[in-house]
Structure formats: C-alpha cells, structure tokens
Amino acid sequence: MSGLPPRVVVVGAGPAGVRAALSAARGGARVVLADSGERIGGQYHRQPAVGAGSRRAHPLERAVIAQPRIEHLARAAVCALEPGPHTGSHLVHLQQGPADAAGLPVRTLLADALVLCTGAYDRALPFPGWDLPGVVTAGAAQALAKGQRLAVGRRVVLSGTGPFLLPVATSLLGAGARVLGVYEAGTPARWLRRPLVALFDGGPVRMAELAAYTVELARHRVPYRTRRAVVAAHGDGRVEAVTVARLDAHWRIVPGSERIVAPVDAVCVGYGFTPQLELPLAAGCAVQDGHVVVDARQATSVPGVYAAGELTGIGGAAAAAAEGELAGLAAASDVTGGSGPVRAAAAAARVRSGRRFAAALASAHPLRDGWSTWLSEDTCVCRCEEVTYGQLCEAVLGRGADGMRAVKLTCRAGLGACQGRVCGRNAADLAAGLLGHPPADPLAVDRRPLAHPVRLADLAGASGPAGDEPEPPPVD
C-alpha cells in the first residue's frame, strides 16, 4: 500500500452509503463501496435487477461509476470486522458473489477508516396467522415490485404504521396489484403537534412525495384507514382472508370492531424499521435506545468508525444522505489530513434538520404495547423455530429467563435461520411486558460473531476438495 492514498471502506450503497463514498473520494481518499445488492441505490433508490427491466442507471449510480477513486463491490456481504494493524484501522472480511453460493472466497480489506451505512430491517409485529404464506414485510413487497416488476399478490392488504406504507402501496399498484386497503395503526394527526418540523424540516420534497402518493391512492380508490390494523390472517395453506379491527390509543382491539376482508392473497406488514446493528456492535460502537451513538461529525465511539443513515435514527432518505455526506467528509479528512469546512458545515445543517424530522417521525408513529393483546397462546412469535407466545411466556415466567440470551436458550426464540432479525426485537418487547422491565442485555439479539452466514469451508479458506491445504484469505 506504499504510496497509495488511505482507503475508506463504506458498507452499504443506499442514500447514506453512496453519499459517503462520493464525499470521501472527493476528499482525496480511495474508497471501496461494498453492498450486498446487485445495483447501487439501496431500498429507497432500488433499481430493476439485471434482466428485469430498464438498465438505465440512476444518477447516483452514474456518479459512482464516474468517480475513479471509488471501487464498487456489488453482491458483497460483509461477514465480520476486526481491529486493523494501526490505530483507527479495521480488517473488513467479506464474500462477493451470488447469494448462498458455495465456494466464495473470504476477501479481507484493510480500511484506514470505516463508514457503516447498513440500513435497517423491516419490523413486522406478530398476530395469529402471520406465519401463513402470503404474509410478507412491506419492504419485501416493495423490493419485489421495484426490483422485479412483480406484485406479491393480486388482492393485497397493507397494515402497519408510518409513511412507508404509502410508497409501498403505490409500488404495488404500479406492478398491477389491487390494493384493498391501507390500515394505519396510529394516526397521522399526531404530526399536528409539530407542524413546523413537518413543514420546514420535512421540506418541499417530502411534501411533494406525500401529495403524489395521496393522489395515486385516490386515483385507484384505495381505502386509507387510521387506528386500524390487520390483527389476524386466515387461510388453508396460505392467506385467504384477514381480520381488520379498530384500535384504541394503546393499540388494543376495540370490541365489536372486527371485520373480515376477503378474498386476500397477500398481506404486507410494516411497523417501522429495526437498525442493522451487527457490524457496529462487532466494531465495538456504543448503542443507545437501539441506535448507534455518533457525534456531530458522524463519528462513533470507536476511532476510525463512522455511521450514517438508519443506524443512527430513522429519518428518511434525505436525512440519511446528509449524514452519509458528513460521514464521508469526516472520514476522508481524518485519514488524509485534508478538510472541507464549507461542505461539512452545509451537510451538518442538513443533518440537524434531518434529526429533528426523525424525532418528529418517531413521536408521530410510536409503537404501542397493546399489540401484545392481539396474540393468543398458540400464536407463533418466532417463525424459524416455531416458538409460540405461550412458550415464550413459560420461558420468562415459568423458567425465570430474565435476559434475551436466557430467553433464546430456554425457548429457542431467535436461534433459527434469521438469527432473531425478524423476531428478536418483538421477543425482547414481549419479555419486557411480562417482566415489567426491560430484559437483561436486550442487544443480545443483535450481537453476532458473524454478521452474514458463511460456510465453514469458505471461512477456513478451503479452495479445493476435502483434504487440500487451505489458503489464508487475501488481504488487499
């Protein structure tokens, strides 16, 4: 590496990651932009997959391609992090290639600075029948519609909370689905408590998006109902109908308000997002209230590691892009000794605005603990391991599991293929409700030695048949 500019590794190619990569490159650093997706853009700017539609590149993708200091690693899954040989550096272990393919070598990058923009998972709250085929997360439905031009079903119902339900509904309409209803468990009227934030920090772009979604739903005569949710799904082998109910202020079902919606062949559920904390925790970053703690420059508690986007708070694409730009500027400045005070000041102002909007968003669309009353004893709460709510209650109340690691080991919630990515936060909240206080080490559901599944043979560096001498992974 003698004579080469310092390297900044950016993980994630959504709005935050792309802006971080561009800013770091313009600041004089070499940049590696690693992302598990096939094309740049993340969920918000998701583009059609190769062969699924137009190959016309998004402006962000064109900007990355045009920047000679950026190396884009597509279909690259970062599986582990380690401290590097000098202060602030890190070893980034990743695999590149088709998902679930065997024989992918583990490549190791030496990062002089690391910018984490890994985004968030959809959060789906459990209810009776949510494990039926045809019940999917809102993000999965949108990814299929935008990336493959396919709808998850012909007659679709959306349920959850937050403005993300609206673009998902319009994506489904564009893919040819009939949307039977959008059921918002909360009430957008809570935005009236902070109108200036919605108007000024939300900005004209968000207002224009909201207007476009509203017009599209009205044009297709899609019902939009507040304080209502899908509280049960029914079907023989797959979802065929749902029960929709009106909710009180705590999200308990209002007696007598239940009604059946049928026929239905797909249900999209979205109750906000859960930050992907595996890599920040692996790096040792401080986490508070489920989000990575950063300073005014997007630097985490670990030297040389920066975070941007949903990791630090759910505030939308514009806020994520501003944080990414600031993080990239900071990373490049710290490793090259350069500076960009004017650009950094402008980005910092946008970050502050984005954080005010994120706080207002969280206040307007909170999750109420009354959703636990939708569950029956035999409701599945962990789909991978088929753990029921009754078994979770027995683990906590009957067998004394007062921490998330104990809950996992006692009833196996979170020990399946998804490793708690779907059920972990729900299990922690249910345990808190049963205990009357948060369980010990709630981040146990996010702390994983490997952030991405890796075959043992690949991890060992095996490159040939059994018995061959494995080679150590290359360090770039």
Tab-separated table of C-alpha atoms in Angstrom:
chain	number	residue	atom	x	y	z
A	1	MET	CA	0.000	0.000	0.000
A	2	SER	CA	3.091	2.249	-0.039
A	3	GLY	CA	2.468	5.482	-1.933
A	4	LEU	CA	-1.282	4.901	-2.223
A	5	PRO	CA	-3.861	7.265	-0.688
A	6	PRO	CA	-5.547	5.985	2.500
A	7	ARG	CA	-8.535	3.738	1.972
A	8	VAL	CA	-12.048	4.374	3.267
A	9	VAL	CA	-14.377	1.369	3.205
A	10	VAL	CA	-18.089	2.196	3.043
A	11	VAL	CA	-20.535	-0.619	3.809
A	12	GLY	CA	-23.953	-0.136	2.207
A	13	ALA	CA	-24.856	1.560	-1.091
A	14	GLY	CA	-28.130	3.225	-0.179
A	15	PRO	CA	-28.572	7.017	0.050
A	16	ALA	CA	-26.199	7.276	3.038
A	17	GLY	CA	-23.515	4.958	1.707
A	18	VAL	CA	-23.376	6.455	-1.788
A	19	ARG	CA	-23.089	10.000	-0.431
A	20	ALA	CA	-20.402	8.859	1.999
A	21	ALA	CA	-18.418	7.221	-0.796
A	22	LEU	CA	-18.666	10.240	-3.110
A	23	SER	CA	-17.696	12.671	-0.349
A	24	ALA	CA	-14.741	10.580	0.797
A	25	ALA	CA	-13.500	10.202	-2.790
A	26	ARG	CA	-13.772	13.934	-3.439
A	27	GLY	CA	-11.858	14.420	-0.196
A	28	GLY	CA	-8.892	12.558	-1.677
A	29	ALA	CA	-9.341	9.058	-0.245
A	30	ARG	CA	-9.508	5.771	-2.113
A	31	VAL	CA	-12.934	4.294	-1.487
A	32	VAL	CA	-14.330	0.788	-1.569
A	33	LEU	CA	-18.147	0.786	-1.625
A	34	ALA	CA	-19.374	-2.675	-0.634
A	35	ASP	CA	-23.027	-3.633	-0.850
A	36	SER	CA	-24.968	-6.890	-0.964
A	37	GLY	CA	-27.212	-5.563	-3.729
A	38	GLU	CA	-26.628	-6.034	-7.430
A	39	ARG	CA	-27.061	-2.343	-8.215
A	40	ILE	CA	-26.478	0.897	-6.360
A	41	GLY	CA	-29.373	2.643	-4.630
A	42	GLY	CA	-30.456	0.559	-1.641
A	43	GLN	CA	-34.145	0.155	-0.862
A	44	TYR	CA	-35.128	3.778	-1.460
A	45	HIS	CA	-33.477	4.086	-4.890
A	46	ARG	CA	-33.883	0.420	-5.767
A	47	GLN	CA	-33.426	-0.197	-9.479
A	48	PRO	CA	-34.612	-3.108	-11.603
A	49	ALA	CA	-32.351	-6.139	-11.394
A	50	VAL	CA	-30.327	-7.092	-14.444
A	51	GLY	CA	-32.729	-8.594	-16.984
A	52	ALA	CA	-35.848	-7.427	-15.082
A	53	GLY	CA	-36.342	-4.094	-16.784
A	54	SER	CA	-34.527	-0.980	-17.914
A	55	ARG	CA	-30.783	-0.873	-17.360
A	56	ARG	CA	-30.790	2.928	-17.353
A	57	ALA	CA	-28.676	3.882	-14.372
A	58	HIS	CA	-29.876	6.082	-11.542
A	59	PRO	CA	-27.959	9.396	-11.260
A	60	LEU	CA	-26.283	8.170	-8.057
A	61	GLU	CA	-25.082	5.043	-9.845
A	62	ARG	CA	-23.717	7.137	-12.696
A	63	ALA	CA	-21.930	9.401	-10.205
A	64	VAL	CA	-20.237	6.421	-8.556
A	65	ILE	CA	-19.204	4.921	-11.886
A	66	ALA	CA	-17.750	8.268	-12.974
A	67	GLN	CA	-15.632	8.643	-9.825
A	68	PRO	CA	-12.252	6.946	-10.449
A	69	ARG	CA	-11.383	6.770	-6.746
A	70	ILE	CA	-14.386	4.524	-5.957
A	71	GLU	CA	-14.325	0.753	-6.352
A	72	HIS	CA	-17.861	-0.621	-6.168
A	73	LEU	CA	-18.161	-4.206	-4.912
A	74	ALA	CA	-21.628	-5.459	-5.877
A	75	ARG	CA	-23.182	-8.538	-4.262
A	76	ALA	CA	-20.609	-8.211	-1.477
A	77	ALA	CA	-21.706	-9.306	2.012
A	78	VAL	CA	-19.527	-8.133	4.899
A	79	CYS	CA	-19.404	-11.002	7.357
A	80	ALA	CA	-17.004	-9.823	10.071
A	81	LEU	CA	-14.843	-6.968	11.338
A	82	GLU	CA	-11.557	-6.975	13.253
A	83	PRO	CA	-9.208	-4.257	14.527
A	84	GLY	CA	-6.504	-3.434	11.990
A	85	PRO	CA	-2.749	-3.166	12.420
A	86	HIS	CA	-2.725	0.547	13.245
A	87	THR	CA	-4.921	2.855	15.305
A	88	GLY	CA	-8.290	3.521	13.713
A	89	SER	CA	-7.884	0.835	11.037
A	90	HIS	CA	-10.055	-2.237	10.611
A	91	LEU	CA	-9.974	-5.523	8.742
A	92	VAL	CA	-13.183	-5.969	6.776
A	93	HIS	CA	-13.967	-9.583	5.847
A	94	LEU	CA	-16.454	-10.065	3.004
A	95	GLN	CA	-17.668	-12.501	0.387
A	96	GLN	CA	-18.629	-11.448	-3.106
A	97	GLY	CA	-20.873	-13.389	-5.442
A	98	PRO	CA	-24.381	-14.846	-5.755
A	99	ALA	CA	-26.301	-15.152	-2.503
A	100	ASP	CA	-25.979	-18.584	-0.842
A	101	ALA	CA	-23.420	-19.761	-3.409
A	102	ALA	CA	-20.795	-22.227	-2.207
A	103	GLY	CA	-17.060	-21.744	-2.601
A	104	LEU	CA	-16.993	-17.949	-2.308
A	105	PRO	CA	-13.574	-16.861	-1.012
A	106	VAL	CA	-13.446	-14.592	2.015
A	107	ARG	CA	-11.733	-11.385	0.933
A	108	THR	CA	-10.164	-9.131	3.542
A	109	LEU	CA	-9.839	-5.370	3.102
A	110	LEU	CA	-7.678	-3.112	5.227
A	111	ALA	CA	-9.700	0.029	5.981
A	112	ASP	CA	-7.956	3.136	7.273
A	113	ALA	CA	-11.459	4.399	8.049
A	114	LEU	CA	-14.776	2.576	8.048
A	115	VAL	CA	-18.183	4.113	7.310
A	116	LEU	CA	-21.149	1.920	8.236
A	117	CYS	CA	-24.381	2.602	6.340
A	118	THR	CA	-26.046	-0.780	6.677
A	119	GLY	CA	-29.627	0.485	6.963
A	120	ALA	CA	-32.430	-1.312	8.752
A	121	TYR	CA	-34.742	-4.310	8.651
A	122	ASP	CA	-38.498	-4.067	8.280
A	123	ARG	CA	-40.273	-4.670	11.548
A	124	ALA	CA	-43.323	-6.935	11.439
A	125	LEU	CA	-45.442	-7.412	14.557
A	126	PRO	CA	-46.816	-10.931	15.048
A	127	PHE	CA	-50.518	-11.766	15.032
A	128	PRO	CA	-52.462	-15.022	14.622
A	129	GLY	CA	-51.827	-16.338	11.131
A	130	TRP	CA	-48.873	-14.081	10.289
A	131	ASP	CA	-46.804	-17.193	9.519
A	132	LEU	CA	-49.082	-18.150	6.608
A	133	PRO	CA	-47.560	-17.984	3.119
A	134	GLY	CA	-48.588	-14.690	1.559
A	135	VAL	CA	-47.890	-12.582	4.642
A	136	VAL	CA	-44.732	-10.576	3.903
A	137	THR	CA	-42.999	-7.436	5.105
A	138	ALA	CA	-43.800	-4.181	3.362
A	139	GLY	CA	-40.155	-3.775	2.357
A	140	ALA	CA	-40.064	-7.207	0.726
A	141	ALA	CA	-43.176	-6.380	-1.295
A	142	GLN	CA	-41.677	-3.089	-2.442
A	143	ALA	CA	-38.335	-4.708	-3.319
A	144	LEU	CA	-40.107	-7.268	-5.488
A	145	ALA	CA	-42.249	-4.599	-7.166
A	146	LYS	CA	-39.387	-2.168	-7.830
A	147	GLY	CA	-36.621	-4.688	-8.499
A	148	GLN	CA	-38.523	-7.352	-10.467
A	149	ARG	CA	-41.705	-5.536	-11.545
A	150	LEU	CA	-43.734	-8.220	-9.769
A	151	ALA	CA	-46.563	-7.895	-7.251
A	152	VAL	CA	-46.728	-10.211	-4.244
A	153	GLY	CA	-50.399	-10.855	-4.963
A	154	ARG	CA	-53.409	-9.764	-6.971
A	155	ARG	CA	-55.512	-8.633	-3.982
A	156	VAL	CA	-53.290	-7.080	-1.331
A	157	VAL	CA	-53.822	-5.517	2.090
A	158	LEU	CA	-51.255	-3.298	3.843
A	159	SER	CA	-51.090	-2.906	7.612
A	160	GLY	CA	-48.682	-1.145	9.959
A	161	THR	CA	-47.678	2.360	10.886
A	162	GLY	CA	-45.681	5.150	9.336
A	163	PRO	CA	-45.439	6.878	5.968
A	164	PHE	CA	-43.557	3.961	4.365
A	165	LEU	CA	-46.881	2.214	3.763
A	166	LEU	CA	-47.765	4.805	1.118
A	167	PRO	CA	-44.857	4.263	-1.329
A	168	VAL	CA	-45.260	0.515	-0.898
A	169	ALA	CA	-48.918	0.786	-1.863
A	170	THR	CA	-48.083	2.853	-4.948
A	171	SER	CA	-45.334	0.395	-5.960
A	172	LEU	CA	-47.832	-2.460	-5.743
A	173	LEU	CA	-50.357	-0.532	-7.821
A	174	GLY	CA	-47.660	0.091	-10.411
A	175	ALA	CA	-46.905	-3.647	-10.519
A	176	GLY	CA	-50.553	-4.446	-11.279
A	177	ALA	CA	-51.895	-5.402	-7.834
A	178	ARG	CA	-55.236	-4.325	-6.467
A	179	VAL	CA	-54.726	-2.771	-3.039
A	180	LEU	CA	-57.821	-3.455	-0.933
A	181	GLY	CA	-56.840	-1.139	1.879
A	182	VAL	CA	-54.033	0.582	3.779
A	183	TYR	CA	-54.553	0.236	7.532
A	184	GLU	CA	-52.569	2.642	9.714
A	185	ALA	CA	-52.481	1.544	13.363
A	186	GLY	CA	-51.673	5.060	14.561
A	187	THR	CA	-52.922	8.394	13.387
A	188	PRO	CA	-51.035	10.885	11.194
A	189	ALA	CA	-52.875	13.654	13.042
A	190	ARG	CA	-50.085	13.433	15.621
A	191	TRP	CA	-47.965	15.408	13.126
A	192	LEU	CA	-50.103	18.434	14.009
A	193	ARG	CA	-48.288	18.543	17.346
A	194	ARG	CA	-45.093	19.524	15.488
A	195	PRO	CA	-46.304	21.305	12.345
A	196	LEU	CA	-43.184	23.434	11.870
A	197	VAL	CA	-40.950	20.364	11.831
A	198	ALA	CA	-43.182	18.668	9.271
A	199	LEU	CA	-43.266	21.818	7.129
A	200	PHE	CA	-39.666	23.052	7.305
A	201	ASP	CA	-37.559	20.010	8.224
A	202	GLY	CA	-39.760	17.748	6.119
A	203	GLY	CA	-39.251	20.155	3.252
A	204	PRO	CA	-40.943	20.540	-0.110
A	205	VAL	CA	-39.556	17.255	-1.445
A	206	ARG	CA	-41.271	15.177	1.245
A	207	MET	CA	-44.464	17.203	0.890
A	208	ALA	CA	-44.445	16.617	-2.867
A	209	GLU	CA	-43.909	12.881	-2.325
A	210	LEU	CA	-46.792	12.741	0.146
A	211	ALA	CA	-49.063	14.575	-2.281
A	212	ALA	CA	-48.112	12.209	-5.112
A	213	TYR	CA	-48.827	9.118	-3.006
A	214	THR	CA	-52.157	10.545	-1.860
A	215	VAL	CA	-53.211	11.314	-5.410
A	216	GLU	CA	-52.216	7.840	-6.607
A	217	LEU	CA	-54.177	6.092	-3.856
A	218	ALA	CA	-57.204	8.304	-4.520
A	219	ARG	CA	-56.996	7.637	-8.263
A	220	HIS	CA	-57.173	3.890	-7.621
A	221	ARG	CA	-59.813	4.347	-4.883
A	222	VAL	CA	-57.655	2.656	-2.249
A	223	PRO	CA	-59.186	2.998	1.245
A	224	TYR	CA	-56.813	4.510	3.832
A	225	ARG	CA	-57.989	3.882	7.399
A	226	THR	CA	-56.312	5.113	10.585
A	227	ARG	CA	-56.324	3.433	14.003
A	228	ARG	CA	-56.962	0.115	12.322
A	229	ALA	CA	-54.778	-2.924	11.768
A	230	VAL	CA	-54.791	-6.464	10.499
A	231	VAL	CA	-54.994	-8.468	13.735
A	232	ALA	CA	-55.362	-11.971	12.252
A	233	ALA	CA	-54.840	-13.774	8.958
A	234	HIS	CA	-56.808	-16.829	7.856
A	235	GLY	CA	-56.352	-19.476	5.211
A	236	ASP	CA	-55.783	-23.119	4.368
A	237	GLY	CA	-52.156	-23.419	3.288
A	238	ARG	CA	-51.831	-19.696	2.510
A	239	VAL	CA	-53.533	-16.439	3.396
A	240	GLU	CA	-57.076	-16.131	2.039
A	241	ALA	CA	-58.662	-13.532	4.340
A	242	VAL	CA	-57.773	-11.154	7.184
A	243	THR	CA	-59.453	-9.711	10.239
A	244	VAL	CA	-59.175	-5.932	10.467
A	245	ALA	CA	-60.052	-4.221	13.748
A	246	ARG	CA	-60.218	-0.704	15.117
A	247	LEU	CA	-57.653	0.055	17.834
A	248	ASP	CA	-57.756	2.275	20.882
A	249	ALA	CA	-54.950	4.686	21.785
A	250	HIS	CA	-52.895	1.813	23.260
A	251	TRP	CA	-53.491	-0.430	20.214
A	252	ARG	CA	-55.869	-2.752	21.998
A	253	ILE	CA	-58.708	-4.075	19.844
A	254	VAL	CA	-61.964	-2.168	20.260
A	255	PRO	CA	-64.550	-4.906	20.999
A	256	GLY	CA	-67.036	-5.444	18.216
A	257	SER	CA	-64.984	-3.572	15.601
A	258	GLU	CA	-63.548	-6.669	13.912
A	259	ARG	CA	-64.457	-7.341	10.295
A	260	ILE	CA	-63.298	-9.857	7.707
A	261	VAL	CA	-61.708	-8.726	4.441
A	262	ALA	CA	-61.774	-11.419	1.735
A	263	PRO	CA	-60.615	-12.698	-0.617
A	264	VAL	CA	-56.995	-11.682	0.019
A	265	ASP	CA	-53.899	-13.381	-1.357
A	266	ALA	CA	-51.178	-11.166	0.150
A	267	VAL	CA	-50.723	-9.100	3.314
A	268	CYS	CA	-47.872	-6.578	3.622
A	269	VAL	CA	-46.901	-5.664	7.178
A	270	GLY	CA	-44.662	-2.770	8.171
A	271	TYR	CA	-44.296	-1.333	11.681
A	272	GLY	CA	-41.246	0.799	11.130
A	273	PHE	CA	-37.663	-0.376	10.999
A	274	THR	CA	-35.023	-2.023	13.168
A	275	PRO	CA	-31.434	-0.821	12.572
A	276	GLN	CA	-28.942	-3.483	11.439
A	277	LEU	CA	-26.571	-3.368	14.401
A	278	GLU	CA	-24.418	-6.462	13.781
A	279	LEU	CA	-21.426	-4.625	12.299
A	280	PRO	CA	-21.499	-1.614	14.673
A	281	LEU	CA	-21.617	-3.994	17.643
A	282	ALA	CA	-18.838	-6.103	16.126
A	283	ALA	CA	-16.734	-2.941	15.854
A	284	GLY	CA	-17.494	-2.090	19.490
A	285	CYS	CA	-19.618	1.016	18.808
A	286	ALA	CA	-21.766	2.405	21.607
A	287	VAL	CA	-25.510	1.902	21.086
A	288	GLN	CA	-28.292	3.722	22.915
A	289	ASP	CA	-32.055	3.202	22.552
A	290	GLY	CA	-31.436	0.853	19.653
A	291	HIS	CA	-29.346	3.292	17.577
A	292	VAL	CA	-25.612	3.863	17.120
A	293	VAL	CA	-24.312	6.856	19.070
A	294	VAL	CA	-22.484	9.392	16.881
A	295	ASP	CA	-21.034	12.856	17.428
A	296	ALA	CA	-21.501	15.977	15.315
A	297	ARG	CA	-19.212	14.509	12.594
A	298	GLN	CA	-20.985	11.110	12.474
A	299	ALA	CA	-18.033	9.518	14.294
A	300	THR	CA	-18.899	6.617	16.604
A	301	SER	CA	-17.297	5.824	19.948
A	302	VAL	CA	-14.656	3.724	18.126
A	303	PRO	CA	-11.773	5.597	16.461
A	304	GLY	CA	-11.892	5.353	12.699
A	305	VAL	CA	-15.516	4.164	12.531
A	306	TYR	CA	-18.366	6.379	11.343
A	307	ALA	CA	-22.080	5.635	10.956
A	308	ALA	CA	-24.865	7.197	8.901
A	309	GLY	CA	-28.462	6.579	7.891
A	310	GLU	CA	-30.948	4.381	9.726
A	311	LEU	CA	-28.232	3.133	12.082
A	312	THR	CA	-28.371	6.480	13.871
A	313	GLY	CA	-32.135	7.079	13.602
A	314	ILE	CA	-34.978	6.580	11.130
A	315	GLY	CA	-35.374	9.872	9.297
A	316	GLY	CA	-35.795	9.058	5.604
A	317	ALA	CA	-33.570	9.149	2.553
A	318	ALA	CA	-32.755	12.870	2.626
A	319	ALA	CA	-31.561	12.721	6.231
A	320	ALA	CA	-29.571	9.559	5.522
A	321	ALA	CA	-27.886	11.180	2.505
A	322	ALA	CA	-26.901	14.231	4.560
A	323	GLU	CA	-25.440	12.034	7.301
A	324	GLY	CA	-23.579	9.979	4.701
A	325	GLU	CA	-22.064	13.082	3.134
A	326	LEU	CA	-20.911	14.331	6.529
A	327	ALA	CA	-19.507	10.926	7.497
A	328	GLY	CA	-17.597	10.646	4.212
A	329	LEU	CA	-16.135	14.124	4.619
A	330	ALA	CA	-15.084	13.349	8.186
A	331	ALA	CA	-13.529	10.001	7.265
A	332	ALA	CA	-11.561	11.461	4.356
A	333	SER	CA	-10.420	14.422	6.429
A	334	ASP	CA	-9.212	12.201	9.259
A	335	VAL	CA	-7.220	9.814	7.049
A	336	THR	CA	-5.837	12.322	4.524
A	337	GLY	CA	-5.382	15.383	6.725
A	338	GLY	CA	-7.486	17.492	4.359
A	339	SER	CA	-10.591	19.488	5.180
A	340	GLY	CA	-13.820	20.689	3.634
A	341	PRO	CA	-15.264	23.137	6.181
A	342	VAL	CA	-17.835	24.768	3.872
A	343	ARG	CA	-19.257	21.492	2.585
A	344	ALA	CA	-19.124	19.969	6.065
A	345	ALA	CA	-20.997	22.913	7.578
A	346	ALA	CA	-23.726	22.680	4.943
A	347	ALA	CA	-24.047	18.919	5.424
A	348	ALA	CA	-24.139	19.330	9.221
A	349	ALA	CA	-27.040	21.780	8.918
A	350	ARG	CA	-28.981	19.258	6.826
A	351	VAL	CA	-28.172	16.536	9.368
A	352	ARG	CA	-29.582	18.628	12.210
A	353	SER	CA	-32.751	19.220	10.203
A	354	GLY	CA	-32.989	15.516	9.426
A	355	ARG	CA	-32.644	14.587	13.083
A	356	ARG	CA	-35.456	16.934	14.048
A	357	PHE	CA	-37.607	15.263	11.410
A	358	ALA	CA	-36.590	11.798	12.664
A	359	ALA	CA	-37.594	12.744	16.218
A	360	ALA	CA	-40.947	14.026	14.954
A	361	LEU	CA	-41.451	10.853	12.905
A	362	ALA	CA	-40.801	8.651	15.943
A	363	SER	CA	-43.208	10.757	18.001
A	364	ALA	CA	-45.931	10.682	15.334
A	365	HIS	CA	-45.777	6.925	14.743
A	366	PRO	CA	-44.852	5.199	18.028
A	367	LEU	CA	-45.398	1.506	18.631
A	368	ARG	CA	-47.897	0.947	21.437
A	369	ASP	CA	-47.554	-2.111	23.662
A	370	GLY	CA	-51.217	-3.036	23.234
A	371	TRP	CA	-50.255	-5.100	20.160
A	372	SER	CA	-49.326	-7.940	22.505
A	373	THR	CA	-53.044	-8.351	23.291
A	374	TRP	CA	-53.611	-9.472	19.674
A	375	LEU	CA	-51.723	-12.684	20.418
A	376	SER	CA	-53.202	-15.980	21.540
A	377	GLU	CA	-51.214	-18.617	23.403
A	378	ASP	CA	-50.581	-20.579	20.216
A	379	THR	CA	-49.581	-17.568	18.092
A	380	CYS	CA	-46.162	-18.118	16.559
A	381	VAL	CA	-43.699	-15.415	17.662
A	382	CYS	CA	-40.538	-16.978	16.188
A	383	ARG	CA	-41.265	-18.398	12.757
A	384	CYS	CA	-37.877	-20.061	12.184
A	385	GLU	CA	-38.074	-22.177	15.346
A	386	GLU	CA	-41.904	-22.199	15.545
A	387	VAL	CA	-41.897	-20.818	19.090
A	388	THR	CA	-45.342	-19.794	20.316
A	389	TYR	CA	-46.284	-16.914	22.581
A	390	GLY	CA	-47.239	-19.449	25.239
A	391	GLN	CA	-43.763	-20.992	25.117
A	392	LEU	CA	-42.167	-17.560	25.400
A	393	CYS	CA	-44.341	-16.799	28.441
A	394	GLU	CA	-43.326	-20.117	30.006
A	395	ALA	CA	-39.644	-19.333	29.444
A	396	VAL	CA	-39.904	-15.921	31.082
A	397	LEU	CA	-42.482	-16.505	33.839
A	398	GLY	CA	-42.170	-20.227	34.436
A	399	ARG	CA	-38.432	-20.801	33.975
A	400	GLY	CA	-37.056	-17.423	35.026
A	401	ALA	CA	-35.439	-16.313	31.774
A	402	ASP	CA	-34.882	-12.624	32.522
A	403	GLY	CA	-32.418	-11.792	29.738
A	404	MET	CA	-32.525	-12.194	25.988
A	405	ARG	CA	-29.700	-14.732	25.907
A	406	ALA	CA	-31.565	-16.788	28.509
A	407	VAL	CA	-34.802	-16.477	26.506
A	408	LYS	CA	-33.037	-17.720	23.369
A	409	LEU	CA	-31.510	-20.700	25.130
A	410	THR	CA	-34.678	-21.571	27.060
A	411	CYS	CA	-37.308	-21.485	24.307
A	412	ARG	CA	-35.130	-21.110	21.156
A	413	ALA	CA	-36.708	-17.825	20.042
A	414	GLY	CA	-34.135	-16.181	17.783
A	415	LEU	CA	-31.969	-19.274	17.235
A	416	GLY	CA	-33.253	-20.091	13.745
A	417	ALA	CA	-32.123	-19.160	10.269
A	418	CYS	CA	-32.805	-15.431	10.639
A	419	GLN	CA	-30.919	-15.362	13.975
A	420	GLY	CA	-33.506	-13.070	15.539
A	421	ARG	CA	-33.516	-10.468	12.781
A	422	VAL	CA	-37.307	-10.846	12.415
A	423	CYS	CA	-38.409	-11.905	15.896
A	424	GLY	CA	-35.653	-10.589	18.159
A	425	ARG	CA	-36.973	-7.109	18.907
A	426	ASN	CA	-40.536	-8.414	19.279
A	427	ALA	CA	-39.360	-11.119	21.699
A	428	ALA	CA	-37.468	-8.507	23.731
A	429	ASP	CA	-40.556	-6.272	23.934
A	430	LEU	CA	-42.808	-9.184	24.893
A	431	ALA	CA	-40.326	-10.259	27.578
A	432	ALA	CA	-40.239	-6.687	28.894
A	433	GLY	CA	-44.030	-6.676	29.152
A	434	LEU	CA	-44.013	-9.956	31.064
A	435	LEU	CA	-41.167	-8.941	33.382
A	436	GLY	CA	-42.357	-5.386	33.962
A	437	HIS	CA	-38.919	-4.050	32.976
A	438	PRO	CA	-36.511	-4.383	30.032
A	439	PRO	CA	-34.774	-7.774	29.871
A	440	ALA	CA	-31.069	-8.012	30.609
A	441	ASP	CA	-28.855	-7.340	27.585
A	442	PRO	CA	-31.587	-6.570	25.019
A	443	LEU	CA	-28.850	-6.208	22.365
A	444	ALA	CA	-28.106	-9.928	22.627
A	445	VAL	CA	-30.492	-10.398	19.698
A	446	ASP	CA	-28.240	-8.168	17.540
A	447	ARG	CA	-24.810	-9.294	18.723
A	448	ARG	CA	-23.482	-11.936	16.322
A	449	PRO	CA	-19.865	-13.061	15.711
A	450	LEU	CA	-20.694	-13.306	12.003
A	451	ALA	CA	-22.931	-10.627	10.547
A	452	HIS	CA	-23.644	-12.775	7.498
A	453	PRO	CA	-23.926	-16.579	7.238
A	454	VAL	CA	-20.658	-18.122	5.995
A	455	ARG	CA	-19.946	-21.759	5.187
A	456	LEU	CA	-17.235	-23.250	7.389
A	457	ALA	CA	-15.240	-24.321	4.345
A	458	ASP	CA	-15.315	-20.772	2.992
A	459	LEU	CA	-14.398	-19.349	6.382
A	460	ALA	CA	-11.429	-21.684	6.604
A	461	GLY	CA	-10.270	-20.596	3.181
A	462	ALA	CA	-10.732	-24.017	1.575
A	463	SER	CA	-10.427	-23.659	-2.178
A	464	GLY	CA	-10.490	-27.275	-3.305
A	465	PRO	CA	-11.744	-30.733	-2.389
A	466	ALA	CA	-11.602	-32.020	1.184
A	467	GLY	CA	-8.029	-32.671	2.230
A	468	ASP	CA	-6.482	-29.798	0.266
A	469	GLU	CA	-4.377	-27.405	2.295
A	470	PRO	CA	-6.479	-24.250	2.845
A	471	GLU	CA	-5.029	-20.925	1.833
A	472	PRO	CA	-5.311	-17.864	4.078
A	473	PRO	CA	-7.731	-15.200	2.847
A	474	PRO	CA	-6.060	-12.412	0.872
A	475	VAL	CA	-5.598	-9.012	2.475
A	476	ASP	CA	-5.920	-6.154	-0.024
